[in-house]
Amino acid sequence: MAKNNSSAGDNVKQFPGADKPEEFHIALTKELLPSGLSKDEKKVWNYIGPELSKGGRLKKLFVDVISEYCRIVVRLADARKDLDDKDWTYVTTGRHGNQEKSRPEVAQLNDDWRKWRSLVSELGLSPSAERHLSKVQGDLFNNDFDKF
């Protein structure tokens, strides 16, 4: 069993850009804002951009992925609102009587949710995904197996 190393704080490193002022991250978010996003999608971009920048994940190369994340977030919100307004199911009548079925929009919402979940993982936007992306942090314990 590994034992606690009192000098563990020496191994901890900051994410690239974490030491920069908030204004830097906001400016980078505005600089990389892609054209073609709707008003609501831009709100999501402006909300998530500075946080991604602090973690070193707001880069020109990732703009398309982040844009798609913004689109999916807005689509999910719109689909939920629409389904809440209409009802999530409908009733059909046939030779087997009345059957309650999910609207086709529910399947689309589920598909969008899977896309959203994948993008959350790719961008490190959940606690578990962030742990996988934080290799820069270093180990809290001295691990002899790292030498191999």
Coordinates of C-alpha atoms in Angstrom, one line a residue:
M1 CA 0.0 0.0 0.0
A2 CA 1.3 3.4 -0.9
K3 CA 2.0 5.8 2.0
N4 CA 1.2 9.5 2.1
N5 CA 4.1 11.6 1.0
S6 CA 4.3 14.9 2.9
S7 CA 6.0 16.6 0.0
A8 CA 3.0 15.8 -2.3
G9 CA 2.3 19.5 -2.8
D10 CA 5.5 19.8 -4.9
N11 CA 4.1 17.4 -7.5
V12 CA 0.9 19.4 -8.1
K13 CA 1.0 21.6 -11.2
Q14 CA -1.4 24.2 -12.4
F15 CA -3.3 23.9 -15.6
P16 CA -1.9 26.0 -18.4
G17 CA -3.5 29.4 -18.3
A18 CA -4.8 29.0 -14.7
D19 CA -2.5 31.7 -13.5
K20 CA -3.7 34.3 -16.1
P21 CA -6.3 36.9 -15.1
E22 CA -10.0 36.4 -15.8
E23 CA -9.9 39.2 -18.5
F24 CA -7.5 37.1 -20.5
H25 CA -9.9 34.1 -20.6
I26 CA -12.9 36.3 -21.5
A27 CA -10.9 38.0 -24.3
L28 CA -9.8 34.6 -25.7
T29 CA -13.4 33.4 -25.6
K30 CA -14.6 36.5 -27.6
E31 CA -11.6 36.2 -30.0
L32 CA -12.4 32.5 -30.8
L33 CA -16.2 33.0 -31.0
P34 CA -17.2 31.3 -34.3
S35 CA -19.7 32.9 -36.6
G36 CA -23.0 31.1 -37.2
L37 CA -24.0 30.5 -33.6
S38 CA -27.5 31.6 -32.6
K39 CA -28.0 34.1 -29.7
D40 CA -28.7 31.2 -27.3
E41 CA -25.7 29.3 -28.5
K42 CA -23.5 32.3 -28.0
K43 CA -24.7 32.5 -24.4
V44 CA -23.5 29.0 -23.8
W45 CA -20.2 29.8 -25.6
N46 CA -19.6 32.8 -23.4
Y47 CA -20.5 30.8 -20.3
I48 CA -18.2 27.9 -21.0
G49 CA -15.4 29.5 -22.9
P50 CA -13.6 31.2 -20.0
E51 CA -13.7 28.0 -17.9
L52 CA -12.3 25.9 -20.8
S53 CA -9.6 28.5 -21.3
K54 CA -8.5 28.2 -17.7
G55 CA -8.1 24.5 -18.2
G56 CA -6.1 25.0 -21.4
R57 CA -8.9 23.5 -23.5
L58 CA -10.1 26.6 -25.4
K59 CA -7.9 26.5 -28.6
K60 CA -8.5 27.2 -32.3
L61 CA -8.3 23.5 -33.0
F62 CA -11.2 22.8 -30.6
V63 CA -13.6 25.6 -31.8
D64 CA -15.8 23.2 -33.9
V65 CA -16.2 20.7 -31.0
I66 CA -17.1 23.5 -28.6
S67 CA -19.5 25.0 -31.1
E68 CA -21.2 21.6 -31.5
Y69 CA -21.5 21.4 -27.7
C70 CA -23.2 24.8 -27.6
R71 CA -25.6 23.7 -30.3
I72 CA -26.5 20.5 -28.5
V73 CA -27.0 22.3 -25.2
V74 CA -29.5 24.7 -26.8
R75 CA -31.2 21.8 -28.7
L76 CA -31.7 19.8 -25.5
A77 CA -33.2 22.8 -23.7
D78 CA -35.5 23.5 -26.6
A79 CA -36.6 19.9 -27.0
R80 CA -37.3 19.5 -23.3
K81 CA -39.4 22.7 -23.3
D82 CA -41.3 21.6 -26.4
L83 CA -42.0 18.2 -25.0
D84 CA -43.1 19.6 -21.6
D85 CA -45.5 21.9 -23.5
K86 CA -46.9 19.2 -25.8
D87 CA -46.6 16.2 -23.5
W88 CA -44.0 13.5 -24.0
T89 CA -46.5 10.8 -25.2
Y90 CA -49.5 10.4 -27.4
V91 CA -52.2 7.8 -27.6
T92 CA -53.0 5.7 -30.6
T93 CA -56.1 3.5 -31.0
G94 CA -55.9 0.3 -33.0
R95 CA -57.1 -3.3 -33.0
H96 CA -55.2 -3.8 -29.7
G97 CA -57.0 -0.8 -28.0
N98 CA -55.4 2.4 -26.8
Q99 CA -51.6 2.5 -26.7
E100 CA -49.5 5.2 -25.2
K101 CA -46.4 5.9 -27.2
S102 CA -43.4 8.2 -26.9
R103 CA -43.3 11.1 -29.3
P104 CA -40.6 10.8 -32.0
E105 CA -39.1 14.0 -30.5
V106 CA -38.2 11.9 -27.4
A107 CA -36.0 9.7 -29.5
Q108 CA -34.3 12.8 -30.9
L109 CA -33.8 14.2 -27.4
N110 CA -32.2 10.9 -26.3
D111 CA -29.9 11.0 -29.3
D112 CA -28.9 14.6 -28.6
W113 CA -28.3 13.6 -24.9
R114 CA -25.9 10.9 -26.0
K115 CA -24.1 13.4 -28.2
W116 CA -24.0 15.9 -25.3
R117 CA -22.6 13.3 -22.9
S118 CA -19.9 12.4 -25.4
L119 CA -18.9 16.1 -25.8
V120 CA -18.9 16.6 -22.1
S121 CA -16.4 13.8 -21.8
E122 CA -14.3 15.1 -24.6
L123 CA -14.1 18.6 -23.2
G124 CA -13.6 17.5 -19.6
L125 CA -16.8 19.1 -18.4
S126 CA -17.8 16.5 -15.7
P127 CA -15.8 15.6 -12.6
S128 CA -14.8 12.2 -13.9
A129 CA -13.9 13.5 -17.3
E130 CA -11.8 16.3 -15.7
R131 CA -9.9 13.8 -13.7
H132 CA -8.9 12.0 -16.9
L133 CA -7.7 15.2 -18.5
S134 CA -5.7 16.4 -15.5
K135 CA -2.6 14.3 -16.1
V136 CA -0.7 17.6 -15.6
Q137 CA -1.6 17.5 -11.9
G138 CA 0.9 14.7 -11.0
D139 CA 0.6 12.0 -8.4
L140 CA -0.1 12.7 -4.8
F141 CA 2.0 9.6 -3.8
N142 CA 5.5 8.5 -4.9
N143 CA 4.8 5.6 -7.1
D144 CA 7.7 3.2 -7.8
F145 CA 5.9 1.7 -10.8
D146 CA 6.1 5.0 -12.7
K147 CA 9.8 4.3 -13.2
F148 CA 9.1 1.3 -15.5

